[in-house]
PDB file of C-alpha atoms in Angstrom:
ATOM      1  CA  UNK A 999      66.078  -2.108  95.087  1.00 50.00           C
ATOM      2  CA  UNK A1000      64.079   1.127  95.440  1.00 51.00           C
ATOM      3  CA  UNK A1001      60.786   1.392  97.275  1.00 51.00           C
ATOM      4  CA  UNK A1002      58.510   2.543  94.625  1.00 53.00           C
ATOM      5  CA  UNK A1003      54.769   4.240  96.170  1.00 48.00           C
ATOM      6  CA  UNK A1004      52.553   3.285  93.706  1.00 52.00           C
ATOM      7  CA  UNK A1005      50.941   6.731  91.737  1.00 47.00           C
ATOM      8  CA  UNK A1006      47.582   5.598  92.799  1.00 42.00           C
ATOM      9  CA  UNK A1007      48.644   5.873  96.111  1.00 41.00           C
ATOM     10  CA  UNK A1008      50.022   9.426  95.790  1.00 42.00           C
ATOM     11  CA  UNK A1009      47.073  10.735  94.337  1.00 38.00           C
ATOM     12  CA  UNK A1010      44.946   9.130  96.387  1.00 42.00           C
ATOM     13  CA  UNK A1011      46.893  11.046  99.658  1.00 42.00           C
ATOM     14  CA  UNK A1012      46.900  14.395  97.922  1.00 43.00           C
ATOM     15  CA  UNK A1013      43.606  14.708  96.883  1.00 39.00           C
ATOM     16  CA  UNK A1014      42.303  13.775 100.726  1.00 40.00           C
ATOM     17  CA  UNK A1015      44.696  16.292 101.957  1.00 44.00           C
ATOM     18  CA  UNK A1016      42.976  19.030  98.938  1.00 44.00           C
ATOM     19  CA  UNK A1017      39.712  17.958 100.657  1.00 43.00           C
ATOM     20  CA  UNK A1018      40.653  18.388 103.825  1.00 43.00           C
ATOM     21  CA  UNK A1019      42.511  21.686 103.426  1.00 43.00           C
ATOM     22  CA  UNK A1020      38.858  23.105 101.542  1.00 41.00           C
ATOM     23  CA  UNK A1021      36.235  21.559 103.949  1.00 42.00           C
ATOM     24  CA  UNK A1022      34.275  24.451 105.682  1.00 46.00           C
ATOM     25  CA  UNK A1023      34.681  24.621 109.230  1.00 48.00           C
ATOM     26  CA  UNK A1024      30.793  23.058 110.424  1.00 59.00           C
ATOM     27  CA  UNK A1025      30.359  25.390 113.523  1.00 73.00           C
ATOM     28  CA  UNK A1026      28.699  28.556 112.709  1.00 74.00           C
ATOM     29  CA  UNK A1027      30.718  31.565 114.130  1.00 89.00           C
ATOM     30  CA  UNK A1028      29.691  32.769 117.415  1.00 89.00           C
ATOM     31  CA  UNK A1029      27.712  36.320 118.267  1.00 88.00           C
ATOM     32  CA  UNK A1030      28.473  37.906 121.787  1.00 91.00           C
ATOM     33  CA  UNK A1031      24.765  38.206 123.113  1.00 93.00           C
ATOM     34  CA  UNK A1032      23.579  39.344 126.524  1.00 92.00           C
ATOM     35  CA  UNK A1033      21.884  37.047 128.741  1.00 93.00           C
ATOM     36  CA  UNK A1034      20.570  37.186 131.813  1.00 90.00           C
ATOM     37  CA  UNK A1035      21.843  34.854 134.892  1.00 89.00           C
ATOM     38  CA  UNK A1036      20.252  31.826 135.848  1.00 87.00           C
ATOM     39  CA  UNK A1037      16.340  32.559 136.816  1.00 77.00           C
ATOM     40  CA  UNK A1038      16.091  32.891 140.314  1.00 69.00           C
ATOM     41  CA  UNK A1039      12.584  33.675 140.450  1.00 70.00           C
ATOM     42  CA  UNK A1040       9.535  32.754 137.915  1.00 71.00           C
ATOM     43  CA  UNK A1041       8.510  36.650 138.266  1.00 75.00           C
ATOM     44  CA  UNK A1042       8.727  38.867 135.175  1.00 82.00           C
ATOM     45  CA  UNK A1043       7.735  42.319 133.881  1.00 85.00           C
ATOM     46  CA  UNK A1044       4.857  42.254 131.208  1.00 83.00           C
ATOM     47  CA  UNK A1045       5.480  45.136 128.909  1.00 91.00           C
ATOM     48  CA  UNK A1046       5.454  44.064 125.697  1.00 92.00           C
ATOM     49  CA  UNK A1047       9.137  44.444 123.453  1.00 93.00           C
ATOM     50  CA  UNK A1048       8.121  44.620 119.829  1.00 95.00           C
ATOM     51  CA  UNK A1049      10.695  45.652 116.792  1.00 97.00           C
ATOM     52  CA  UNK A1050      13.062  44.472 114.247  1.00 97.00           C
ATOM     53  CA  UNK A1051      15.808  42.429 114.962  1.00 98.00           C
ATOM     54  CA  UNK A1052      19.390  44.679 114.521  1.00 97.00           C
ATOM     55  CA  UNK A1053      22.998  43.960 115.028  1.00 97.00           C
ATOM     56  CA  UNK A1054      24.189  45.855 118.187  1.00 96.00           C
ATOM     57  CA  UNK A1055      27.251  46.585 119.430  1.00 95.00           C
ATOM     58  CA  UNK A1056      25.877  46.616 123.320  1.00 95.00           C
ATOM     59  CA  UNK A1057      23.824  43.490 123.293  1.00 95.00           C
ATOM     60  CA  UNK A1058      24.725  41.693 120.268  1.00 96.00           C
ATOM     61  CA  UNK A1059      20.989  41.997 118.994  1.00 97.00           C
ATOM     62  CA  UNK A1060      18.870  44.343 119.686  1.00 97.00           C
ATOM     63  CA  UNK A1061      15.171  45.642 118.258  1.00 97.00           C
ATOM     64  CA  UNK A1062      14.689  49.006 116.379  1.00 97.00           C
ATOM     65  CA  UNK A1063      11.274  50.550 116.446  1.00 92.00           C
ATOM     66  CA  UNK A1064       9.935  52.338 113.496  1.00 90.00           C
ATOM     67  CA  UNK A1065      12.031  55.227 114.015  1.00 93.00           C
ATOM     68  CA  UNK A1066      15.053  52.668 113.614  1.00 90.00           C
ATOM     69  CA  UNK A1067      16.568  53.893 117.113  1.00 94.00           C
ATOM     70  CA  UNK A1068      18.028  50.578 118.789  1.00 96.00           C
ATOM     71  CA  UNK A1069      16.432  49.408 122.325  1.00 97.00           C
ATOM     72  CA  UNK A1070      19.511  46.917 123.661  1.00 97.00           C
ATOM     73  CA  UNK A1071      18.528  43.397 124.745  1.00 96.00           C
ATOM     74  CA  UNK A1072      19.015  41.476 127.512  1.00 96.00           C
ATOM     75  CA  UNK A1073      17.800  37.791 126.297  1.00 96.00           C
ATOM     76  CA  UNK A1074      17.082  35.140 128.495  1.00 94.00           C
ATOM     77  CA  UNK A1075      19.482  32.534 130.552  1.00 93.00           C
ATOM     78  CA  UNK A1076      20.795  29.952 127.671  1.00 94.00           C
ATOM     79  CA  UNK A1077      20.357  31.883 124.649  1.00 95.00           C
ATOM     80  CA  UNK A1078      22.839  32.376 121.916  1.00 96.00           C
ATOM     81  CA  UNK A1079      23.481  33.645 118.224  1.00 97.00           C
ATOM     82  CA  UNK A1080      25.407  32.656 115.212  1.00 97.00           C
ATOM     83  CA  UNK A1081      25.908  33.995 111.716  1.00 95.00           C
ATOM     84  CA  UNK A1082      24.390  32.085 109.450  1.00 93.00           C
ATOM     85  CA  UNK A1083      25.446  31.209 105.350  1.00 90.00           C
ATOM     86  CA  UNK A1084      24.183  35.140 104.451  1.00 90.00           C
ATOM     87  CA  UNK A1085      25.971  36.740 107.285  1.00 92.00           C
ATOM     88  CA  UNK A1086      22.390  37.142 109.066  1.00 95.00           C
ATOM     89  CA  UNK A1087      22.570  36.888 112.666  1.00 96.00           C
ATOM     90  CA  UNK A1088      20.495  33.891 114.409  1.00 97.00           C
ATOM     91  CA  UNK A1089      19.067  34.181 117.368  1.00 97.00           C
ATOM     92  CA  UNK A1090      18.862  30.572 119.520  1.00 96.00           C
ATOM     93  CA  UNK A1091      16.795  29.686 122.293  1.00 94.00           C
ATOM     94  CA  UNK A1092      18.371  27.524 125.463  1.00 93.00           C
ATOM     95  CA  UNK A1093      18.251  24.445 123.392  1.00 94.00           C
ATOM     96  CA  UNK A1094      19.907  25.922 120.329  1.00 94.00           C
ATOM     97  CA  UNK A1095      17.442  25.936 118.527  1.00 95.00           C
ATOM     98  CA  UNK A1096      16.609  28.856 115.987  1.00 96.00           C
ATOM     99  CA  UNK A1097      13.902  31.511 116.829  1.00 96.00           C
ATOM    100  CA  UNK A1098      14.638  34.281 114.403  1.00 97.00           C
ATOM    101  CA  UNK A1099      16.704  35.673 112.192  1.00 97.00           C
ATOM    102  CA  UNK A1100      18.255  39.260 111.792  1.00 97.00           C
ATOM    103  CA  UNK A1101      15.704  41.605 110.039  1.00 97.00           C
ATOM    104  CA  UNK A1102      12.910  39.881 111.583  1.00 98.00           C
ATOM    105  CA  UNK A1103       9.883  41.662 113.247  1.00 97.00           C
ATOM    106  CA  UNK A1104       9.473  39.792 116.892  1.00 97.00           C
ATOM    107  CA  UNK A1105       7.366  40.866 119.890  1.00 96.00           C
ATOM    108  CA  UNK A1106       8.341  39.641 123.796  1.00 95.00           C
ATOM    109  CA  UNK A1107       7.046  40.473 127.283  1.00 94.00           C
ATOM    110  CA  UNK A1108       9.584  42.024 129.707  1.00 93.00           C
ATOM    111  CA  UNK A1109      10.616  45.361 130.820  1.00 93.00           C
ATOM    112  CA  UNK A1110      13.631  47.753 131.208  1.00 93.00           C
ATOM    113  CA  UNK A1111      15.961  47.032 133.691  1.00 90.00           C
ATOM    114  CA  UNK A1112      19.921  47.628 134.390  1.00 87.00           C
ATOM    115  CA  UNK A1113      21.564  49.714 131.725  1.00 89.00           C
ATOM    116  CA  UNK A1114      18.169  50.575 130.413  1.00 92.00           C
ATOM    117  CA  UNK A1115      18.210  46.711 128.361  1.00 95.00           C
ATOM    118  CA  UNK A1116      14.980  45.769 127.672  1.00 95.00           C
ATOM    119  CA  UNK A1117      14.638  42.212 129.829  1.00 94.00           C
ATOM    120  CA  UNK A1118      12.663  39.486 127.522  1.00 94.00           C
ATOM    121  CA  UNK A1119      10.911  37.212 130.043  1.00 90.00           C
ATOM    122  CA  UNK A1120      12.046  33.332 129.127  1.00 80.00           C
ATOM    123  CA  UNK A1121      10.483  31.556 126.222  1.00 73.00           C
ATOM    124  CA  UNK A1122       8.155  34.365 124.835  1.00 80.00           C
ATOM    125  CA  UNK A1123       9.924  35.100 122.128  1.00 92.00           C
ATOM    126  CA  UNK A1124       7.895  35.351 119.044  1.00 94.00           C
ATOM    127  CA  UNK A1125       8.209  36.377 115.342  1.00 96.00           C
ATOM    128  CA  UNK A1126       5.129  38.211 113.651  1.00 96.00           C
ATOM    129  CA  UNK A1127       7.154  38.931 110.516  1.00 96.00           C
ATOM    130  CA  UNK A1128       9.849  37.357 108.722  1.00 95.00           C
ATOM    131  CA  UNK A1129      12.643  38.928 106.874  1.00 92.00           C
ATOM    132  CA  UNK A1130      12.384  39.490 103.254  1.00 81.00           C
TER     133      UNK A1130
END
């Protein structure tokens, strides 16, 4: 006598192995973005950053004035970026949690330091204009 799998069964298996094979992967892909070290000090420049948030190819993400020229970024310890669903870069703060978006307007204190990156001081980023 023949073992006979019932067809229930075989439809059952190939349409969890279709579901499987089409399920989106749930982690975001990664952006290289430059961060400082650990804080050694609570010291910190106080010029004030201030442009829209652009792709970069040094820093990840970086902030174009109004001319559009591209000031590289050195973001604090523990930050990160994804893409998002729209291909928009997402900037994350050290408990990955999202601060702004690519194409946003955001200001930070800091100052210029190695490789002429501007250095944000920790947690002061903020947005003053969303995206369209």
């Amino acid at each position: 006598m023949r073992n006979k799998i019932p067809a229930v069964g075989i439809l059952a298996a190939a349409l969890l192995i279709a579901a499987c094979a089409s399920t989106p992967s749930a982690t975001p892909e990664t952006i290289s973005l430059s961060t400082q070290p650990p804080p050694q000090s609570e010291g910190c420049d106080q010029a004030l950053g201030h442009g829209r948030l652009v792709p970069d190819p040094r820093s990840g993400l970086a902030i174009a004035g109004s001319d559009g020229t591209a000031q590289p970024v050195m973001w604090p310890f523990g930050f990160s970026a994804v893409l998002d669903d729209a291909s928009r870069i997402v900037l994350l703060n050290e408990n990955g949690q999202p601060i702004a978006r690519e194409g946003d307007t955001v200001e930070f204190g800091g100052g210029l330091g190695l490789n002429n990156f501007f250095w944000v001081c920790p947690a002061e980023v903020r947005v003053v204009a969303r995206a369209q």
